[in-house]
Tab-separated table of C-alpha atoms in Angstrom:
chain	number	residue	atom	x	y	z
A	5	MET	CA	5.401	-38.080	19.368
A	6	PRO	CA	8.587	-36.449	21.601
A	7	ALA	CA	9.472	-32.618	20.572
A	8	PRO	CA	13.135	-33.666	18.951
A	9	VAL	CA	11.392	-36.755	16.923
A	10	GLY	CA	8.893	-34.061	15.853
A	11	ASP	CA	10.986	-31.486	15.379
A	12	LEU	CA	13.872	-33.897	13.024
A	13	LEU	CA	10.815	-35.123	10.810
A	14	TRP	CA	8.510	-31.655	10.520
A	15	GLY	CA	11.254	-29.392	10.860
A	16	PRO	CA	10.992	-25.850	12.364
A	17	SER	CA	8.082	-24.113	13.750
A	18	GLY	CA	5.971	-22.174	11.540
A	19	ARG	CA	4.678	-22.922	8.209
A	20	ARG	CA	6.731	-25.064	6.743
A	21	ARG	CA	6.763	-27.239	9.231
A	22	GLY	CA	2.647	-27.560	8.380
A	23	HIS	CA	3.437	-27.889	4.803
A	24	ALA	CA	6.084	-30.881	6.103
A	25	ARG	CA	3.229	-32.508	7.927
A	26	LEU	CA	1.144	-32.822	5.249
A	27	THR	CA	4.008	-33.753	2.885
A	28	LEU	CA	4.946	-36.705	5.333
A	29	LEU	CA	0.834	-37.849	5.631
A	30	ALA	CA	0.951	-38.061	1.296
A	31	LEU	CA	3.704	-40.016	2.222
A	32	ALA	CA	2.205	-42.925	5.011
A	33	VAL	CA	-0.777	-42.734	2.414
A	34	TYR	CA	1.581	-44.046	-0.538
A	35	LEU	CA	3.249	-46.651	2.105
A	36	LEU	CA	-0.516	-47.820	2.874
A	37	PHE	CA	-1.363	-48.323	-1.029
A	38	SER	CA	1.862	-49.618	-1.958
A	39	ALA	CA	1.279	-52.714	0.893
A	40	VAL	CA	-2.437	-52.696	-0.674
A	41	CYS	CA	-0.460	-53.686	-4.126
A	42	TRP	CA	2.084	-55.969	-2.542
A	43	LEU	CA	-1.086	-57.815	-1.086
A	44	GLU	CA	-2.784	-57.809	-4.837
A	45	VAL	CA	0.167	-59.374	-6.501
A	46	HIS	CA	-0.119	-61.949	-3.360
A	47	LEU	CA	-3.373	-62.705	-4.231
A	48	GLY	CA	-2.519	-63.069	-7.469
A	49	MET	CA	-4.701	-59.938	-8.923
A	50	MET	CA	-1.569	-57.981	-10.195
A	51	GLN	CA	1.714	-58.728	-12.002
A	52	ALA	CA	4.802	-58.145	-9.692
A	53	ALA	CA	7.097	-56.307	-11.992
A	54	PRO	CA	4.467	-53.668	-12.789
A	55	ALA	CA	3.409	-53.482	-9.135
A	56	ALA	CA	6.972	-53.157	-8.166
A	57	TRP	CA	7.650	-50.188	-10.464
A	58	LEU	CA	4.613	-48.276	-9.376
A	59	CYS	CA	5.134	-48.348	-5.613
A	60	ALA	CA	9.207	-47.640	-6.387
A	61	THR	CA	7.942	-44.732	-8.526
A	62	SER	CA	5.387	-43.028	-6.467
A	63	LEU	CA	7.378	-43.616	-3.264
A	64	ALA	CA	10.715	-41.898	-5.062
A	65	GLY	CA	8.420	-39.479	-6.118
A	66	ILE	CA	6.673	-38.627	-2.539
A	67	SER	CA	9.938	-39.031	-0.984
A	68	VAL	CA	11.622	-36.413	-3.424
A	69	PHE	CA	8.426	-33.914	-2.924
A	70	TYR	CA	9.023	-34.463	1.053
A	71	GLY	CA	12.450	-33.108	0.980
A	72	LEU	CA	11.917	-30.310	-1.046
A	73	VAL	CA	9.452	-28.969	1.356
A	74	ARG	CA	11.350	-29.872	4.650
A	75	SER	CA	14.682	-28.679	3.810
A	76	GLY	CA	13.042	-25.358	2.557
A	77	LEU	CA	14.144	-25.537	-1.107
A	78	SER	CA	10.394	-25.497	-1.811
A	79	GLU	CA	9.876	-22.203	-0.684
A	80	ARG	CA	12.952	-20.792	-3.093
A	81	LEU	CA	11.206	-22.876	-5.841
A	82	SER	CA	7.884	-22.159	-5.878
A	83	SER	CA	5.418	-19.636	-4.517
A	84	ASP	CA	3.478	-22.280	-3.225
A	85	PRO	CA	6.109	-23.681	-0.787
A	86	SER	CA	3.556	-26.977	-0.078
A	87	LEU	CA	3.974	-27.804	-3.893
A	88	THR	CA	0.323	-28.836	-3.507
A	89	MET	CA	0.044	-28.576	-7.689
A	90	PRO	CA	2.925	-31.055	-8.390
A	91	GLN	CA	1.910	-33.359	-5.600
A	92	SER	CA	-1.267	-33.313	-6.953
A	93	VAL	CA	-0.403	-34.009	-10.551
A	94	PHE	CA	2.382	-36.327	-9.779
A	95	GLY	CA	-0.675	-38.453	-7.528
A	96	ILE	CA	-3.198	-38.434	-10.795
A	97	ALA	CA	-0.242	-39.831	-13.004
A	98	ILE	CA	0.638	-42.509	-10.556
A	99	THR	CA	-3.427	-43.786	-10.415
A	100	ALA	CA	-3.547	-43.478	-13.901
A	101	TRP	CA	-0.830	-45.934	-14.316
A	102	GLY	CA	-2.342	-47.964	-11.003
A	103	TYR	CA	-5.613	-47.966	-13.377
A	104	ALA	CA	-3.642	-49.611	-16.472
A	105	ILE	CA	-2.387	-51.876	-14.406
A	106	ASN	CA	-4.952	-53.299	-12.027
A	107	PRO	CA	-8.071	-54.313	-14.267
A	108	GLN	CA	-9.891	-56.392	-11.282
A	109	LEU	CA	-9.857	-53.244	-9.202
A	110	ARG	CA	-9.761	-50.540	-11.362
A	111	GLY	CA	-12.799	-48.786	-9.739
A	112	ALA	CA	-11.283	-48.394	-6.393
A	113	VAL	CA	-8.454	-46.671	-8.338
A	114	MET	CA	-10.729	-44.140	-9.246
A	115	ALA	CA	-11.604	-43.688	-5.867
A	116	ILE	CA	-7.824	-42.701	-5.439
A	117	MET	CA	-7.897	-40.696	-8.072
A	118	LEU	CA	-10.805	-37.909	-6.046
A	119	LEU	CA	-8.539	-38.175	-3.198
A	120	ASN	CA	-5.647	-36.067	-5.274
A	121	LEU	CA	-8.247	-33.419	-6.112
A	122	VAL	CA	-9.296	-33.313	-2.493
A	123	TRP	CA	-5.736	-32.829	-1.487
A	124	GLY	CA	-5.654	-30.074	-2.388
A	125	MET	CA	-9.108	-28.446	-2.203
A	126	PHE	CA	-8.328	-26.532	0.755
A	127	VAL	CA	-4.768	-24.674	-1.165
A	128	MET	CA	-5.480	-24.431	-4.602
A	129	SER	CA	-6.919	-21.365	-6.479
A	130	PRO	CA	-10.202	-21.828	-8.604
A	131	ARG	CA	-8.407	-21.933	-11.897
A	132	GLU	CA	-5.555	-24.507	-10.725
A	133	ALA	CA	-9.012	-26.619	-9.104
A	134	ARG	CA	-10.877	-26.387	-12.954
A	135	LEU	CA	-7.274	-27.636	-14.234
A	136	LEU	CA	-5.989	-30.015	-12.080
A	137	GLY	CA	-9.876	-31.838	-12.616
A	138	ALA	CA	-9.249	-31.374	-16.440
A	139	GLN	CA	-5.931	-33.070	-16.198
A	140	ALA	CA	-7.481	-35.607	-14.373
A	141	LEU	CA	-9.999	-36.320	-16.739
A	142	ALA	CA	-7.991	-36.184	-19.739
A	143	LEU	CA	-5.246	-38.422	-18.321
A	144	LEU	CA	-7.603	-41.304	-16.824
A	145	GLY	CA	-10.317	-41.014	-20.097
A	146	GLY	CA	-6.511	-41.286	-22.119
A	147	VAL	CA	-5.988	-44.630	-20.218
A	148	MET	CA	-8.898	-45.596	-20.229
A	149	LEU	CA	-9.173	-45.741	-24.066
A	150	TRP	CA	-5.576	-47.069	-24.420
A	151	LYS	CA	-6.680	-50.315	-22.653
A	152	SER	CA	-10.146	-50.653	-24.164
A	153	ARG	CA	-8.080	-50.639	-27.460
A	154	THR	CA	-5.164	-52.844	-26.397
A	155	ASP	CA	-6.308	-55.008	-24.076
A	156	PRO	CA	-10.268	-55.467	-24.537
A	157	ALA	CA	-10.915	-58.975	-22.733
A	158	GLN	CA	-9.700	-57.136	-19.173
A	159	PHE	CA	-10.897	-53.671	-20.181
A	160	PRO	CA	-14.366	-54.146	-22.072
A	161	PRO	CA	-14.900	-50.871	-24.393
A	162	HIS	CA	-18.412	-50.541	-23.405
A	163	VAL	CA	-17.561	-50.670	-19.164
A	164	GLU	CA	-14.878	-48.642	-19.717
A	165	ALA	CA	-17.625	-46.056	-21.179
A	166	ILE	CA	-19.665	-46.123	-18.407
A	167	GLN	CA	-16.285	-45.855	-15.979
A	168	PHE	CA	-15.628	-42.937	-17.932
A	169	LEU	CA	-19.251	-41.398	-17.984
A	170	PHE	CA	-18.767	-41.995	-14.000
A	171	CYS	CA	-15.838	-40.341	-13.782
A	172	VAL	CA	-16.675	-36.841	-15.663
A	173	ILE	CA	-20.179	-36.607	-13.204
A	174	LEU	CA	-17.317	-37.135	-10.162
A	175	MET	CA	-14.647	-34.904	-11.979
A	176	THR	CA	-16.673	-32.327	-12.360
A	177	ALA	CA	-18.486	-32.350	-9.041
A	178	MET	CA	-15.354	-32.663	-7.227
A	179	SER	CA	-13.651	-30.107	-9.386
A	180	ALA	CA	-16.509	-27.749	-8.607
A	181	LEU	CA	-16.512	-27.954	-4.897
A	182	ALA	CA	-12.969	-27.223	-5.028
A	183	VAL	CA	-13.709	-23.922	-7.120
A	184	SER	CA	-16.084	-22.682	-4.563
A	185	MET	CA	-13.680	-23.590	-1.573
A	186	GLY	CA	-11.157	-21.316	-3.672
A	187	ARG	CA	-13.375	-18.204	-3.662
A	188	LEU	CA	-14.708	-19.030	-0.146
A	189	ARG	CA	-10.890	-18.561	0.757
A	190	ALA	CA	-10.278	-15.943	-1.037
A	191	LYS	CA	-13.264	-14.030	0.102
A	192	LEU	CA	-11.833	-14.875	3.491
A	193	ARG	CA	-8.653	-13.635	2.661
A	194	GLN	CA	-10.065	-10.663	1.301
A	195	ARG	CA	-12.204	-9.699	4.645
A	196	GLN	CA	-9.044	-10.285	6.796
A	197	ALA	CA	-7.339	-7.860	5.145
A	198	GLU	CA	-10.197	-5.427	5.587
A	199	LEU	CA	-10.611	-6.222	9.092
A	200	GLN	CA	-6.918	-5.963	9.637
A	201	ALA	CA	-6.678	-2.737	7.951
A	202	ALA	CA	-9.895	-1.454	9.895
A	203	LEU	CA	-7.810	-3.128	13.063
A	204	ALA	CA	-4.464	-0.606	12.081
A	205	LYS	CA	-6.848	2.226	11.784
A	206	ILE	CA	-8.495	1.612	14.755
A	207	HIS	CA	-5.023	1.738	16.740
A	208	HIS	CA	-4.005	4.451	14.652
A	209	LEU	CA	-7.270	6.659	15.820
A	210	ALA	CA	-6.570	5.562	19.430
A	211	THR	CA	-3.198	6.080	19.731
A	212	ARG	CA	-2.604	9.234	17.566
A	213	ASP	CA	-3.029	12.835	17.296
A	214	ASP	CA	-5.697	13.839	14.348
A	215	LEU	CA	-3.824	17.319	13.663
A	216	THR	CA	-0.149	16.691	14.084
A	217	GLY	CA	0.464	13.040	13.504
A	218	LEU	CA	2.192	12.661	16.619
A	219	VAL	CA	1.343	9.865	19.510
A	220	ASN	CA	-1.401	11.268	21.820
A	221	ARG	CA	-1.458	12.220	25.427
A	222	ARG	CA	-2.938	8.210	26.405
A	223	HIS	CA	-0.514	6.455	24.202
A	224	LEU	CA	2.193	8.470	25.294
A	225	THR	CA	1.543	7.970	28.681
A	226	GLU	CA	1.705	4.270	28.035
A	227	LEU	CA	4.876	4.127	26.522
A	228	LEU	CA	6.690	6.271	29.262
A	229	ASP	CA	5.184	3.592	31.481
A	230	ALA	CA	6.906	0.846	29.433
A	231	GLU	CA	9.812	2.397	29.362
A	232	ARG	CA	10.056	3.602	32.784
A	233	GLY	CA	9.716	-0.472	33.880
A	234	ARG	CA	12.589	-0.897	31.411
A	235	GLN	CA	14.909	1.767	32.237
A	236	LYS	CA	14.647	0.475	35.796
A	237	HIS	CA	15.609	-3.138	34.841
A	238	HIS	CA	18.444	-2.024	32.780
A	239	GLY	CA	19.592	1.141	34.955
A	240	GLN	CA	19.625	3.374	31.909
A	241	PRO	CA	18.564	6.726	32.119
A	242	LEU	CA	15.469	8.174	30.975
A	243	SER	CA	14.876	12.157	30.075
A	244	LEU	CA	11.842	13.922	29.821
A	245	VAL	CA	10.989	17.525	27.861
A	246	LEU	CA	7.741	19.286	28.402
A	247	MET	CA	7.682	21.781	25.649
A	248	ASP	CA	5.167	24.837	25.035
A	249	LEU	CA	5.392	26.548	22.144
A	250	ASP	CA	6.152	30.429	22.336
A	251	HIS	CA	3.178	33.154	21.523
A	252	PHE	CA	0.703	30.320	19.898
A	253	LYS	CA	-2.408	31.513	20.722
A	254	PRO	CA	-1.633	35.717	19.184
A	255	ILE	CA	-1.184	33.287	15.985
A	256	ASN	CA	-5.037	32.171	16.528
A	257	ASP	CA	-6.072	34.897	17.560
A	258	GLU	CA	-4.619	37.136	14.747
A	259	HIS	CA	-4.720	34.499	11.665
A	260	GLY	CA	-7.437	31.750	12.619
A	261	HIS	CA	-7.410	28.564	14.238
A	262	ALA	CA	-6.722	26.838	10.555
A	263	ALA	CA	-3.108	29.168	10.446
A	264	GLY	CA	-2.658	27.984	14.070
A	265	ASP	CA	-3.450	23.992	13.020
A	266	ARG	CA	-1.149	24.295	10.480
A	267	VAL	CA	1.442	25.833	12.258
A	268	LEU	CA	0.969	22.893	14.993
A	269	LYS	CA	1.378	20.669	12.063
A	270	ILE	CA	4.776	22.170	10.512
A	271	PHE	CA	6.442	22.236	14.410
A	272	ALA	CA	5.384	18.409	14.372
A	273	ASP	CA	6.853	17.641	10.983
A	274	ALA	CA	10.435	19.336	11.684
A	275	ALA	CA	10.614	18.168	15.603
A	276	GLN	CA	10.428	14.455	13.889
A	277	ALA	CA	13.012	15.052	11.362
A	278	ALA	CA	15.434	16.180	13.858
A	279	LEU	CA	14.864	13.631	16.697
A	280	ARG	CA	16.717	10.141	17.053
A	281	ASP	CA	14.120	6.982	15.870
A	282	THR	CA	14.328	5.873	19.599
A	283	ASP	CA	12.987	9.778	20.430
A	284	VAL	CA	9.120	9.929	21.047
A	285	LEU	CA	7.150	12.745	20.510
A	286	GLY	CA	3.959	13.402	21.479
A	287	ARG	CA	1.333	16.188	21.685
A	288	TRP	CA	0.312	16.757	25.453
A	289	GLY	CA	-2.290	19.243	25.280
A	290	GLY	CA	-2.737	22.575	23.397
A	291	GLU	CA	0.705	23.613	22.165
A	292	GLU	CA	2.144	21.763	24.550
A	293	PHE	CA	4.453	18.815	23.902
A	294	LEU	CA	5.904	16.067	25.745
A	295	LEU	CA	9.245	14.434	24.352
A	296	MET	CA	10.788	11.054	25.835
A	297	LEU	CA	14.249	10.536	25.587
A	298	PRO	CA	15.018	6.642	26.664
A	299	SER	CA	18.477	6.001	27.449
A	300	THR	CA	19.662	9.698	27.244
A	301	PRO	CA	21.429	11.570	30.431
A	302	GLN	CA	20.988	14.928	30.859
A	303	ALA	CA	23.770	16.244	28.815
A	304	GLN	CA	22.823	14.364	25.935
A	305	ALA	CA	19.334	15.422	26.501
A	306	LEU	CA	20.424	18.878	26.356
A	307	GLN	CA	21.883	18.495	23.000
A	308	CYS	CA	18.619	16.800	21.819
A	309	VAL	CA	16.948	20.088	22.849
A	310	ASP	CA	18.974	22.453	20.875
A	311	ARG	CA	19.112	19.828	17.709
A	312	LEU	CA	15.421	20.566	17.813
A	313	ARG	CA	15.539	23.933	18.070
A	314	ALA	CA	18.021	24.419	15.004
A	315	GLY	CA	15.507	22.152	13.016
A	316	LEU	CA	12.637	24.811	13.881
A	317	ALA	CA	14.823	27.449	12.474
A	318	ALA	CA	15.063	26.167	9.175
A	319	ALA	CA	11.070	24.823	9.269
A	320	PRO	CA	8.581	27.279	7.183
A	321	PHE	CA	6.543	28.504	9.337
A	322	ASP	CA	6.193	31.677	7.124
A	323	GLU	CA	4.413	30.225	4.579
A	324	VAL	CA	1.536	30.088	7.077
A	325	VAL	CA	1.993	33.341	8.815
A	326	PRO	CA	4.731	35.429	6.689
A	327	GLY	CA	7.915	36.416	9.018
A	328	LEU	CA	6.639	33.782	11.685
A	329	ARG	CA	9.719	32.452	13.642
A	330	LEU	CA	8.095	29.785	16.353
A	331	THR	CA	10.176	28.914	19.470
A	332	PHE	CA	9.304	27.393	22.621
A	333	SER	CA	9.881	26.865	26.207
A	334	ALA	CA	11.160	23.835	27.475
A	335	GLY	CA	11.601	21.916	31.128
A	336	LEU	CA	14.139	18.722	31.195
A	337	SER	CA	14.358	16.375	33.922
A	338	THR	CA	15.872	13.076	34.379
A	339	CYS	CA	14.051	10.225	36.127
A	340	GLY	CA	15.554	9.341	39.373
A	341	ASP	CA	16.274	5.810	40.753
A	342	GLY	CA	12.947	5.057	42.679
A	343	GLU	CA	11.121	8.274	41.277
A	344	ALA	CA	7.569	7.949	40.482
A	345	LEU	CA	6.908	8.931	36.925
A	346	GLN	CA	4.333	11.531	37.290
A	347	ALA	CA	6.924	13.026	39.773
A	348	ALA	CA	9.409	13.629	36.838
A	349	ILE	CA	7.061	15.128	34.521
A	350	GLU	CA	5.634	17.391	37.333
A	351	ARG	CA	9.670	18.312	37.367
A	352	ALA	CA	9.746	19.147	34.083
A	353	ASP	CA	6.313	21.023	34.267
A	354	LYS	CA	7.496	23.530	36.676
A	355	ALA	CA	11.055	23.857	34.943
A	356	MET	CA	9.301	24.820	31.493
A	357	TYR	CA	7.104	27.530	33.342
A	358	ARG	CA	10.319	29.152	35.128
A	359	ALA	CA	11.984	28.896	31.399
A	360	LYS	CA	9.195	31.213	30.239
A	361	LEU	CA	9.169	33.294	33.043
A	362	ARG	CA	13.195	33.769	32.030
A	363	GLY	CA	12.157	35.283	28.371
A	364	ARG	CA	11.247	31.843	26.259
A	365	ASP	CA	12.949	30.577	24.032
A	366	GLY	CA	15.308	28.664	26.694
A	367	THR	CA	15.504	25.330	28.364
A	368	VAL	CA	15.509	25.165	32.389
A	369	VAL	CA	16.162	21.596	33.902
A	370	GLY	CA	14.170	20.158	37.104
């Protein structure tokens, strides 16, 4: 089918399109059954007036369902945008009606009743499947009882009793199968959720530093390469800041590695709070951190570093070591046109060491 026609009938891509296609398929099934009804009328097996009312009601009803699904209105009316349960209940009612006005082929109508259960088997929950099976059995059984009393000539009571027993067996079996399918879907959804959670955890472990929660060096390198490509394409500046915590080794030596780890974590949290959403801070190694500043020229990058220093001044390092004031030495470089990323990192590294030689707690532009 040409794409414009498909878009018109089924709607935009996504779940709504799939729901609309299924509802349109149901409409086609109703059309076929209506054609069979009129064939029975032509052969003298059904009366024209009841057949006309049945066909008109069934086609009007399924058309309403199609309109609700295709327009997206069903997404606001129900937690199930496909309206599977309402469509199935409607189909059961139409089928029971057809049973009442089609005495000669009412056995075939029972097969259509099963189709209503199969239709929702892959969508309904176990509870909905049991409820739908009970509704189908109750409605069809009620019609059988009614017709056997009001028209025993065409609906003999003993025949209807046997028909009902067959109906009980078939409906029970189909409902049990639908319940099993619902439980299987629930297990699959649970396993899919567990798999997604496991993949998210693996991704976190592969891209994050365990101690600080910042991106690790490998993932930061990937982000740098991607950002460098965007920078070249859009002509935006990319600034890098390599930072080394001043006098960090004595903290480990005098207060233990646990204290040093806590200091690193506090630094990471304070730095993250002081940065913009677009900035990326990663642990480069040990007490070294690399800050990526996309679309940031040199002057603004220096302001970002100053803002980070101000944030560190208020960080609670003294909770770990009384009186501790943590500072860092930083080297800043801005990637030039055509410059390799590694060359810009090396410039920032050399500038950082010059900052240390100048007395620490400062920033040098490389």
